[in-house]
PDB file of C-alpha atoms and ligand atoms in Angstrom:
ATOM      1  CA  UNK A   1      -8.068   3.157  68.626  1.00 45.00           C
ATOM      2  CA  UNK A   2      -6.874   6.283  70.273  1.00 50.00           C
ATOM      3  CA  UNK A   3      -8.759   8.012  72.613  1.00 55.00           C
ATOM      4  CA  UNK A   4      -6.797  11.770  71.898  1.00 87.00           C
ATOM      5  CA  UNK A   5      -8.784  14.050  68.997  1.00 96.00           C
ATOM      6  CA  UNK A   6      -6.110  15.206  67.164  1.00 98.00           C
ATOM      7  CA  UNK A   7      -6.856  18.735  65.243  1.00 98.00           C
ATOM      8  CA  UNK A   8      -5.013  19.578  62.437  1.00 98.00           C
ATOM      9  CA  UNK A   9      -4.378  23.403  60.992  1.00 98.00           C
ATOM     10  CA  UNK A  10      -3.682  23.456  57.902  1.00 98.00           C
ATOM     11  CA  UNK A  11      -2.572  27.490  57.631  1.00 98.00           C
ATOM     12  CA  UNK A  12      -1.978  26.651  53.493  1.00 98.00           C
ATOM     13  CA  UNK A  13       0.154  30.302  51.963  1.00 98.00           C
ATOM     14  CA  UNK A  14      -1.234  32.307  54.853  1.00 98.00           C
ATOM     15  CA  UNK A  15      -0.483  34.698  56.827  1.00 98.00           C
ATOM     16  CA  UNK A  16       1.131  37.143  55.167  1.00 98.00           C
ATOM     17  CA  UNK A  17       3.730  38.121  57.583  1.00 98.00           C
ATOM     18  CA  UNK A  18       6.120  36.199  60.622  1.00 98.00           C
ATOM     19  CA  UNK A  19       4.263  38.299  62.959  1.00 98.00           C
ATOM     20  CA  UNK A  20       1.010  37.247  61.939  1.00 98.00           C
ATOM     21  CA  UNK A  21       2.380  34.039  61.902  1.00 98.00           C
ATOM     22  CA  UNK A  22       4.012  34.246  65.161  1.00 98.00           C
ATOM     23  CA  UNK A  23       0.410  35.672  66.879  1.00 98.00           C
ATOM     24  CA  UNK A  24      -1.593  32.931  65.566  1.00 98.00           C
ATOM     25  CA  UNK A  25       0.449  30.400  66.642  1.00 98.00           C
ATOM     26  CA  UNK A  26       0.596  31.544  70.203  1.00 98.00           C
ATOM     27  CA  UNK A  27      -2.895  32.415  70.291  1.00 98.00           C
ATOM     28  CA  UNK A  28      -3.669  28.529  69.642  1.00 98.00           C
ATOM     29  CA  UNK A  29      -0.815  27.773  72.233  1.00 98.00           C
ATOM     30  CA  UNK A  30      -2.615  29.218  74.873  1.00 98.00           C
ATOM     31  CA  UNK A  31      -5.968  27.218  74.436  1.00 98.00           C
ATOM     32  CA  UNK A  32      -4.050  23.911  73.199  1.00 98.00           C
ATOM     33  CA  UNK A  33      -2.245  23.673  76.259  1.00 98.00           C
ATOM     34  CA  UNK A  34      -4.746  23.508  78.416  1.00 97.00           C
ATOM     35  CA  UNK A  35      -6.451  20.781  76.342  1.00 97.00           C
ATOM     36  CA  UNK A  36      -6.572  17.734  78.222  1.00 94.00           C
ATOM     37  CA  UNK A  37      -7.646  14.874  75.115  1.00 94.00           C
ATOM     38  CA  UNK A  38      -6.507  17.032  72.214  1.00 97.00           C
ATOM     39  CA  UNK A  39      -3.430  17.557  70.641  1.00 97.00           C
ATOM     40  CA  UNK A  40      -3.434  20.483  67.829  1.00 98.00           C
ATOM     41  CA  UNK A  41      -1.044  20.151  65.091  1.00 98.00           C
ATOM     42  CA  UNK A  42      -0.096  23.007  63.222  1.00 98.00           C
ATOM     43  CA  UNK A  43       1.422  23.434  59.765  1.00 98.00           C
ATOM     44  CA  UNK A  44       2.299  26.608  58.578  1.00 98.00           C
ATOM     45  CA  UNK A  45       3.711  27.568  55.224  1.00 98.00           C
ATOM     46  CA  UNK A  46       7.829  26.611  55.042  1.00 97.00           C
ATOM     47  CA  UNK A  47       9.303  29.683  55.761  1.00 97.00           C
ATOM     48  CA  UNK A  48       8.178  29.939  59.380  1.00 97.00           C
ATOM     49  CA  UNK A  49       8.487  26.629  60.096  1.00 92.00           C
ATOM     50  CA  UNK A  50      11.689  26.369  61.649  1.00 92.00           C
ATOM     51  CA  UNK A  51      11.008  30.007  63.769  1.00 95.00           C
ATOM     52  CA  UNK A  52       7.836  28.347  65.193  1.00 97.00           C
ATOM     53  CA  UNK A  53       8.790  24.804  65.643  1.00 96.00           C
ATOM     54  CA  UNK A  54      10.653  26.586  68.629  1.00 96.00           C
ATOM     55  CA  UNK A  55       7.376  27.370  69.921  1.00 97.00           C
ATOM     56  CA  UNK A  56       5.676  24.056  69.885  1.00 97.00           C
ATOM     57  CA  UNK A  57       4.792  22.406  73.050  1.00 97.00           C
ATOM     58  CA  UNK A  58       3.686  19.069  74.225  1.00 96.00           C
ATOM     59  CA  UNK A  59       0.169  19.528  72.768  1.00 97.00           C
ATOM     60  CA  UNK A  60       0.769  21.826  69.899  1.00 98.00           C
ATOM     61  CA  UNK A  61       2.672  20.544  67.616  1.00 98.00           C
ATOM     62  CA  UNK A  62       4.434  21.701  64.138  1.00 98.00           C
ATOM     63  CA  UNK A  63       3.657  20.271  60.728  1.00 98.00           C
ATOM     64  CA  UNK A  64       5.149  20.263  57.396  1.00 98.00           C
ATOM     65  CA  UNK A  65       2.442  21.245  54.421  1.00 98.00           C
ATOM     66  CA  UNK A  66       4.425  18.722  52.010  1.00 98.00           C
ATOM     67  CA  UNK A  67       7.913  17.834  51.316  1.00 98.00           C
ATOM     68  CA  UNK A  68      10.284  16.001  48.670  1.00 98.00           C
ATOM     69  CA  UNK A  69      11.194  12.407  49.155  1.00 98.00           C
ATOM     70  CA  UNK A  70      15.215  13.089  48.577  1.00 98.00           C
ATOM     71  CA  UNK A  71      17.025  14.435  51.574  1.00 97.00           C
ATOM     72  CA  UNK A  72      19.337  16.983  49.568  1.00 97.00           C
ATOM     73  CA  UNK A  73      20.318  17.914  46.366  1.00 98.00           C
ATOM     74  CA  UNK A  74      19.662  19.523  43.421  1.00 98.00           C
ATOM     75  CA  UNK A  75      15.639  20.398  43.941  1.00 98.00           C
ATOM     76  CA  UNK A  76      15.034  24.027  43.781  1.00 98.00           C
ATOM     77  CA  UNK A  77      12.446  24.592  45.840  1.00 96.00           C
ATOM     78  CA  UNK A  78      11.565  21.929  47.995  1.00 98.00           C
ATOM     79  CA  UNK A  79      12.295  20.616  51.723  1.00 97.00           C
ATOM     80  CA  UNK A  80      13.310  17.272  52.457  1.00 98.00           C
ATOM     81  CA  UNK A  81      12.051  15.315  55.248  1.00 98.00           C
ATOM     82  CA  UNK A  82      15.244  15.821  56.995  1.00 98.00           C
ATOM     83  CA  UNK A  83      14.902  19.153  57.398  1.00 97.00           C
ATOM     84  CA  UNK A  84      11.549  19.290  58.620  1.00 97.00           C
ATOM     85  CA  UNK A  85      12.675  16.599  61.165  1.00 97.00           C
ATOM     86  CA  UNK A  86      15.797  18.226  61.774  1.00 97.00           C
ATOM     87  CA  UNK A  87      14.224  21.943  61.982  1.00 96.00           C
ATOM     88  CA  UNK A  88      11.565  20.397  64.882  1.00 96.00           C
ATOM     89  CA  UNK A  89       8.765  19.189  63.168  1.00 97.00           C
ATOM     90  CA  UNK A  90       7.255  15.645  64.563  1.00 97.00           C
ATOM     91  CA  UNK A  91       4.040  15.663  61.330  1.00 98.00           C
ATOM     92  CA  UNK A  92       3.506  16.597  57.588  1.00 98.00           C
ATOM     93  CA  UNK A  93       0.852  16.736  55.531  1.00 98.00           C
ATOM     94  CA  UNK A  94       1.624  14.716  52.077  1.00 98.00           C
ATOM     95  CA  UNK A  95      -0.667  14.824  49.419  1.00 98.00           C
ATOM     96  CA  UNK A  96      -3.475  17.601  49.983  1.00 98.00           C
ATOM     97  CA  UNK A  97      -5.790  17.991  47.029  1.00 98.00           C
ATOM     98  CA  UNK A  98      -4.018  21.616  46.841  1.00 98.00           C
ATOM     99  CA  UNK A  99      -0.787  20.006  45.493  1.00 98.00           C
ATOM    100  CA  UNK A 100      -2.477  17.142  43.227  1.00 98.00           C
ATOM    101  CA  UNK A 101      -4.575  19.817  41.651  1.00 97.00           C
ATOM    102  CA  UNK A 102      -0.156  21.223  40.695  1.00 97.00           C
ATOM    103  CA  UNK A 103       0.132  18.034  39.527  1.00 97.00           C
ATOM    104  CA  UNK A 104       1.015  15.806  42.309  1.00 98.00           C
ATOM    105  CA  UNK A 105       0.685  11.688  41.359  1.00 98.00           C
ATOM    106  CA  UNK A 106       0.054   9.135  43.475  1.00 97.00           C
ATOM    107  CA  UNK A 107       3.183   7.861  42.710  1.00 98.00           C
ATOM    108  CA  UNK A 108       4.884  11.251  43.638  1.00 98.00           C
ATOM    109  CA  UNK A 109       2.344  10.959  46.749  1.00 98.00           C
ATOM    110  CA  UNK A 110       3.776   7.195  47.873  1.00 98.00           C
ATOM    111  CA  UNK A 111       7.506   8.198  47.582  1.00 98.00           C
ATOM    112  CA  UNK A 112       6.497  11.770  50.086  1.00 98.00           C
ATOM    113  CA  UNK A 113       5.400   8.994  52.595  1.00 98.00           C
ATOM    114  CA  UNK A 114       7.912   6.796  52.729  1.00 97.00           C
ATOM    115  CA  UNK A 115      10.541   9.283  52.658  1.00 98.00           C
ATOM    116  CA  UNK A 116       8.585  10.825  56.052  1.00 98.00           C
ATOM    117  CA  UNK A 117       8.045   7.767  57.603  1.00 97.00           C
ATOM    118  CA  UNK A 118      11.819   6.896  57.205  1.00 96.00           C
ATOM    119  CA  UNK A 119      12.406  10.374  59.192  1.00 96.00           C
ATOM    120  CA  UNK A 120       9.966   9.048  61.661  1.00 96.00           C
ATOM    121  CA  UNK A 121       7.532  12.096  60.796  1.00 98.00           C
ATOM    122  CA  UNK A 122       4.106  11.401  61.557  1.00 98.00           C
ATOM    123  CA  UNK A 123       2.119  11.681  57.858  1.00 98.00           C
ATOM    124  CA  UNK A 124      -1.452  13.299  57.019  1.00 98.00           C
ATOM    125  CA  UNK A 125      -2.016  11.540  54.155  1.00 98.00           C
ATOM    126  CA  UNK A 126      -4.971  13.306  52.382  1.00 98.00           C
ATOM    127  CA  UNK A 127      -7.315  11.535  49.928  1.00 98.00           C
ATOM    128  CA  UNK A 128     -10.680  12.193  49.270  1.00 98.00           C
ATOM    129  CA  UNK A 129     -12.224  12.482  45.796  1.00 97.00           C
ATOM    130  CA  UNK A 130     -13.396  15.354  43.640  1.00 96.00           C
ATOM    131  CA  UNK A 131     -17.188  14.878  43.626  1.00 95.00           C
ATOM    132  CA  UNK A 132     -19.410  11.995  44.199  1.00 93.00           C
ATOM    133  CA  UNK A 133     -21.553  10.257  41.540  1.00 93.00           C
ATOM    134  CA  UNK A 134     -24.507   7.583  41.643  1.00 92.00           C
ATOM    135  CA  UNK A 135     -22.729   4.077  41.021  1.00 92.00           C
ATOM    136  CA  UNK A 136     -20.361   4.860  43.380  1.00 91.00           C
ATOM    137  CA  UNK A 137     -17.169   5.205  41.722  1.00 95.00           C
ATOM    138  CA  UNK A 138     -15.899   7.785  44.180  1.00 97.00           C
ATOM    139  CA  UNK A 139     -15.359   4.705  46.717  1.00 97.00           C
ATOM    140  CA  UNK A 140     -12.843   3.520  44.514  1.00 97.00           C
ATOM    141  CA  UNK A 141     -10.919   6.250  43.493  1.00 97.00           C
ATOM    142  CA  UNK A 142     -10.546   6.911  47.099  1.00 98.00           C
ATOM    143  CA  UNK A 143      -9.303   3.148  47.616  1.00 98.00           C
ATOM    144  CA  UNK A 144      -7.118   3.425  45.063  1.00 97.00           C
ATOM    145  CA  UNK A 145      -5.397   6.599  46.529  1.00 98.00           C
ATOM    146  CA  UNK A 146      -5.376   4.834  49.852  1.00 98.00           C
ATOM    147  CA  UNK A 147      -3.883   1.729  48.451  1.00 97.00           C
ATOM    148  CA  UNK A 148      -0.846   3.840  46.056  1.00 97.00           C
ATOM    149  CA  UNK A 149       0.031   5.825  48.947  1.00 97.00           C
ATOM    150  CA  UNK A 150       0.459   3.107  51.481  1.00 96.00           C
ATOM    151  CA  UNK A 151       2.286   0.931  48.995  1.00 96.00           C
ATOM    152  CA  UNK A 152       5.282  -0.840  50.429  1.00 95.00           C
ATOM    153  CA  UNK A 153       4.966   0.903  53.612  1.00 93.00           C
ATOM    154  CA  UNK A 154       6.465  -1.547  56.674  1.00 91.00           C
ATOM    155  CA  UNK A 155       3.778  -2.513  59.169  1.00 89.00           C
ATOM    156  CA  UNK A 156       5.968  -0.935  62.206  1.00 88.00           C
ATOM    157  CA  UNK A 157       5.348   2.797  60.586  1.00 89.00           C
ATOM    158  CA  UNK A 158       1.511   2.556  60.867  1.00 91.00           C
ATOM    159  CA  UNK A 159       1.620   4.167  64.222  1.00 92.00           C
ATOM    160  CA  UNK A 160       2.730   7.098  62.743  1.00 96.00           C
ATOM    161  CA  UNK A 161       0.434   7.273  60.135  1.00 96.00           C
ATOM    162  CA  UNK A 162      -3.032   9.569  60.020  1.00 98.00           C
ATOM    163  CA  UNK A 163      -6.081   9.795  57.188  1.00 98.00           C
ATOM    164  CA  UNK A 164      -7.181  12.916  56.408  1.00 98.00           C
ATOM    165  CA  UNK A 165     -10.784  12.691  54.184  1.00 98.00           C
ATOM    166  CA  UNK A 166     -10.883  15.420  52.574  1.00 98.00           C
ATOM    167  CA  UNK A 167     -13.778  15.482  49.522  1.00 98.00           C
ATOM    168  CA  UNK A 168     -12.578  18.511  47.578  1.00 97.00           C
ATOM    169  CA  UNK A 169     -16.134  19.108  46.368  1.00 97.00           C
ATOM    170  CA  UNK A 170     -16.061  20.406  50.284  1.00 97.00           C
ATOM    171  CA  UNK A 171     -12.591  22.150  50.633  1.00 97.00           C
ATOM    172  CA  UNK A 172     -13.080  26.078  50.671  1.00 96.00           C
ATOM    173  CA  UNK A 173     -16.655  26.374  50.901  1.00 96.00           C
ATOM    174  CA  UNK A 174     -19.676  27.606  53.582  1.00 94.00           C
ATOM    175  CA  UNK A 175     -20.057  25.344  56.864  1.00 89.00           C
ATOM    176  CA  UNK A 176     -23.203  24.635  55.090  1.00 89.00           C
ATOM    177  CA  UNK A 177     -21.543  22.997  52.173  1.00 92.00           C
ATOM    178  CA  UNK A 178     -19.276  20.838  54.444  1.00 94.00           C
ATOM    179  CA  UNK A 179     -20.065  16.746  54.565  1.00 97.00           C
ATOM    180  CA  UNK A 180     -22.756  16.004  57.301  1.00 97.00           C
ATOM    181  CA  UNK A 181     -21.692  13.544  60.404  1.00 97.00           C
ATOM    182  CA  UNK A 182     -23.555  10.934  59.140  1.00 97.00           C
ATOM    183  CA  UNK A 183     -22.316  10.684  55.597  1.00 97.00           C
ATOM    184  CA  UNK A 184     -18.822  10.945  57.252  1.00 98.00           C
ATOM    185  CA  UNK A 185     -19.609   8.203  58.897  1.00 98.00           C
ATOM    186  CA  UNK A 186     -20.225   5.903  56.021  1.00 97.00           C
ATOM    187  CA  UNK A 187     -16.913   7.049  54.617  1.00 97.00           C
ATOM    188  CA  UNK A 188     -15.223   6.136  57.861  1.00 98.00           C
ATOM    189  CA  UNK A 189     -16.447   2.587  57.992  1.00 97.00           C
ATOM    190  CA  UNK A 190     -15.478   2.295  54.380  1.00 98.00           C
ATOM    191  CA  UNK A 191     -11.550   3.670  55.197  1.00 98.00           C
ATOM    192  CA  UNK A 192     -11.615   1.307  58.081  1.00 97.00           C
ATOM    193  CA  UNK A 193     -12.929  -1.415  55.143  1.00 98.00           C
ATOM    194  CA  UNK A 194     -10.013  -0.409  53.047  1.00 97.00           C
ATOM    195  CA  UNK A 195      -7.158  -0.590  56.006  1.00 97.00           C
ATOM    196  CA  UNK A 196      -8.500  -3.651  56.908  1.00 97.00           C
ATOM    197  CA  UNK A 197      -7.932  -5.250  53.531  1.00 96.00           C
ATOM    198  CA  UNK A 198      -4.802  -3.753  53.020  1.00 94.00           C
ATOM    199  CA  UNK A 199      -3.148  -4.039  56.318  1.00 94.00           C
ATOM    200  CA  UNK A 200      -5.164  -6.487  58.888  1.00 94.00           C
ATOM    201  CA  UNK A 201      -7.735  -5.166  61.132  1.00 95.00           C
ATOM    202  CA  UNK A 202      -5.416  -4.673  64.434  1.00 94.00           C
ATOM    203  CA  UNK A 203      -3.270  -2.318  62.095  1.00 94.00           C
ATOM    204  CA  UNK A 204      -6.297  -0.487  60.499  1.00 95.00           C
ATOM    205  CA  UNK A 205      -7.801   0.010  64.038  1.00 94.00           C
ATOM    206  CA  UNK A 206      -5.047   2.269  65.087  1.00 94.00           C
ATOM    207  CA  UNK A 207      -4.758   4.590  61.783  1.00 96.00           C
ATOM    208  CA  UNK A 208      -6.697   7.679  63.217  1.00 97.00           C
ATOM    209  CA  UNK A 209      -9.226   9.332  60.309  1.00 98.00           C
ATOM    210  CA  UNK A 210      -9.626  12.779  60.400  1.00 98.00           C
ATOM    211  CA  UNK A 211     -12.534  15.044  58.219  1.00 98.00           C
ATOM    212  CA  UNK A 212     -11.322  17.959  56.530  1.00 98.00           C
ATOM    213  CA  UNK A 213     -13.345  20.515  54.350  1.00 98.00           C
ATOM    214  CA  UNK A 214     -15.042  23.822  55.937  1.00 97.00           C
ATOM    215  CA  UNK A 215     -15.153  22.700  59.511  1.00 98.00           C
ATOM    216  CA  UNK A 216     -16.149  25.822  61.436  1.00 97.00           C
ATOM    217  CA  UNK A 217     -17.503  25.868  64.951  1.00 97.00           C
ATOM    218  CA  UNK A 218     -21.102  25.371  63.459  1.00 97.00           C
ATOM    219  CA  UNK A 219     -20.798  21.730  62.123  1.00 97.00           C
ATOM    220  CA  UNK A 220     -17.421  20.270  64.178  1.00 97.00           C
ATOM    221  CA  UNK A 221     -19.493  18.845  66.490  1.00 97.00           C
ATOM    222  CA  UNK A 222     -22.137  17.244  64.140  1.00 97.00           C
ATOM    223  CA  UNK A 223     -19.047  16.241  62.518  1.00 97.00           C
ATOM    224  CA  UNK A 224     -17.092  14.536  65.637  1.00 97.00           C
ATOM    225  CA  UNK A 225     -19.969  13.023  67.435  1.00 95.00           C
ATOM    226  CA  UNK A 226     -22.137  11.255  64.111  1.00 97.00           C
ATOM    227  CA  UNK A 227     -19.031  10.585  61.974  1.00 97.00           C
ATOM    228  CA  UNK A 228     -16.981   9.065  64.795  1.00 96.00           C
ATOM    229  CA  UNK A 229     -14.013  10.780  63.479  1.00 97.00           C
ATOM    230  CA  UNK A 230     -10.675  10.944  65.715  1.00 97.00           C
ATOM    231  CA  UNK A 231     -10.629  14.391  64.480  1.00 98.00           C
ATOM    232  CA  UNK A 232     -10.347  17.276  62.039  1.00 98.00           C
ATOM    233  CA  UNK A 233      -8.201  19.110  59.933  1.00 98.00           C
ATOM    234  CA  UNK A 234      -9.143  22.563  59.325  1.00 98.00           C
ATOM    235  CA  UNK A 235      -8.674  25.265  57.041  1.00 98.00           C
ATOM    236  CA  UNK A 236      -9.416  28.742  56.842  1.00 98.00           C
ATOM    237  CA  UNK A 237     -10.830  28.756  60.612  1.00 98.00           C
ATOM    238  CA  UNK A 238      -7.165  27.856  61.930  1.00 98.00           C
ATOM    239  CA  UNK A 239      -5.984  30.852  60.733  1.00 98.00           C
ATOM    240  CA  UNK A 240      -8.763  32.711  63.200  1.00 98.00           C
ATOM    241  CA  UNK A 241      -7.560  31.829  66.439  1.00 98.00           C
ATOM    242  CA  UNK A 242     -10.807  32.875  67.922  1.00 98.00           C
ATOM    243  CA  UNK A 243     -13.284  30.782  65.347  1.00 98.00           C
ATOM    244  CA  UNK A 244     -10.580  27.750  66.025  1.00 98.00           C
ATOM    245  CA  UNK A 245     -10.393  28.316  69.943  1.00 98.00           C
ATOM    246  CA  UNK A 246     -13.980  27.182  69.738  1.00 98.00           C
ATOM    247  CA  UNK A 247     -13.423  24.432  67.488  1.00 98.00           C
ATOM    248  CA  UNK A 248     -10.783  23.142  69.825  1.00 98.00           C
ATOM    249  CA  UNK A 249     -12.743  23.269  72.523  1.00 97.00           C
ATOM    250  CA  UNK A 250     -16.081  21.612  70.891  1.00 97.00           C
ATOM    251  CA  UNK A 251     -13.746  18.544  70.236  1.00 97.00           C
ATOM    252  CA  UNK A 252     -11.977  18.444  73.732  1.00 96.00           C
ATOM    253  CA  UNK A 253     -15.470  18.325  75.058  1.00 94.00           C
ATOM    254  CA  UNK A 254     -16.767  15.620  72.789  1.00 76.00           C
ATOM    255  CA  UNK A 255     -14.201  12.877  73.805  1.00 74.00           C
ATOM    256  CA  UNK A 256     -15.191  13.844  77.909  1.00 59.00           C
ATOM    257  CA  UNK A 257     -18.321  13.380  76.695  1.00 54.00           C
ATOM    258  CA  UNK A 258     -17.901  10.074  75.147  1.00 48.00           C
ATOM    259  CA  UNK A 259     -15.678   8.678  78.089  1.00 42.00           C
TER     260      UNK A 259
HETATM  261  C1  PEP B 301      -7.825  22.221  53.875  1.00 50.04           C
HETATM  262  O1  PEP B 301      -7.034  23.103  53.584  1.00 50.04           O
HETATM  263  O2  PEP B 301      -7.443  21.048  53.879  1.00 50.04           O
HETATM  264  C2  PEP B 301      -9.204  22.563  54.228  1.00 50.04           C
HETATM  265  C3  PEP B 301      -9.966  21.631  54.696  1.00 50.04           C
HETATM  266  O3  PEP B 301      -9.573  23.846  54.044  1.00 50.04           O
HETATM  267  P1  PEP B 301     -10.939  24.541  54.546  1.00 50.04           P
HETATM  268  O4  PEP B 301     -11.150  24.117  55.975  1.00 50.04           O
HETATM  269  O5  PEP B 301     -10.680  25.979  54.383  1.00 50.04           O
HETATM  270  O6  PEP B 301     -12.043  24.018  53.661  1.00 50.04           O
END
């Protein structure tokens, strides 16, 4: 298991401008640097990708929002994992509930993953399902999007390989609406379940799981320290860089505190 929290910001089609863009990113910059367990990964929308990979540092990193499995050719559109690669980008984000509400399929989703981890990108695989019900059958619509998207993947890529949970019954809401620590938990031990089945327990224990869905400064915390997460990937708030300066911060401090 790693010891580093690893925050992701997830800017979605925001800001509006490559100034905006440019001022967020540098705000974060400053308080990522001086993190000490944290690294922040940052994934703005395509077109200022390549301007701000130039800014990323050792601890603040860039990330794709998606990409297409080919490297070139006729998709209008799209970026290929090459280019992301090639343009200075070390992560992506594949299958955020976002793009499978456009119509992404898990089989779409698998193809995005191998195609990254070929480029030795670093994936944020999103699952996470769309509401929970009584008997339960949430936990196996999330295994099955765990077990589709990992689907002939080769052992030696699982270091660069990262679960974001993301229920979308919590995506966009209040802080208040966001899962609680301790049913994060529960879902945690239940990925770990899954990896464990599907790729051996000393693989499964290095896949880092990260909660995403209205973190704010208000519930990171209850969030990092009861559902033993390696992290978070935030929304809205990492487009504020002063709301996600002190969500940074709150999870630098939890892993001293757990040392
Ligand atoms: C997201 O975009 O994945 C997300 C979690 O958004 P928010 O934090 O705004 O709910």
């Amino acid at each position: 298991m790693k010891s580093q929290r690893l925050i992701v910001a997830n800017w979605k089609m925001n800001p509006e401008t490559p100034e905006a863009a440019r001022e967020i990113f540098l705000a974060t910059r400053r308080v990522g640097d001086k993190l000490k367990r944290t690294e922040t990964i940052m994934c703005p929308p395509a077109i200022y990708f390549a301007g701000l990979a130039k800014l990323a540092s050792k601890k603040v990193h860039i990330g794709a929002q998606n990409l297409f499995w080919e490297n070139s050719g006729s998709y209008t559109g799209e970026i290929s994992s090459t280019m992301v690669k090639s343009s200075g980008g070390s992560h992506v984000i594949v299958g955020h509930s976002e793009r499978r509400e456009l119509g992404e399929t898990n089989e779409m989703i698998n193809k995005k993953v191998l195609a990254a981890l070929k480029q030795e990108l670093t994936v944020i695989l999103c699952i996470g399902e769309k509401e929970r019900d009584a008997h339960g059958e949430y936990l196996s619509f999330v295994k099955q999007q765990l077990g589709s998207a990992l689907s002939g993947i080769q052992k030696k890529f699982v270091e660069n390989f990262i679960i974001a949970y993301e229920p979308v019954w919590a995506i966009g809401k209040s802080d208040r609406e966001a899962m609680k620590g301790s049913d994060m938990y529960e879902m945690y031990i239940y990925i770990k379940k899954v990896l464990t089945e599907m790729l051996g327990r000393e693989y499964a224990e290095t896949i880092p799981v990260l909660y995403g869905g209205s973190v704010s400064a208000l519930n990171a915390e209850d969030i990092l320290n009861n559902g033993h997460v390696n992290g978070l990937l935030v929304g809205r708030q990492s487009l504020d860089p002063i709301q996600f300066k002190d969500i940074l911060t709150i999870a630098d401090a939890q892993v001293k505190a757990a040392k």
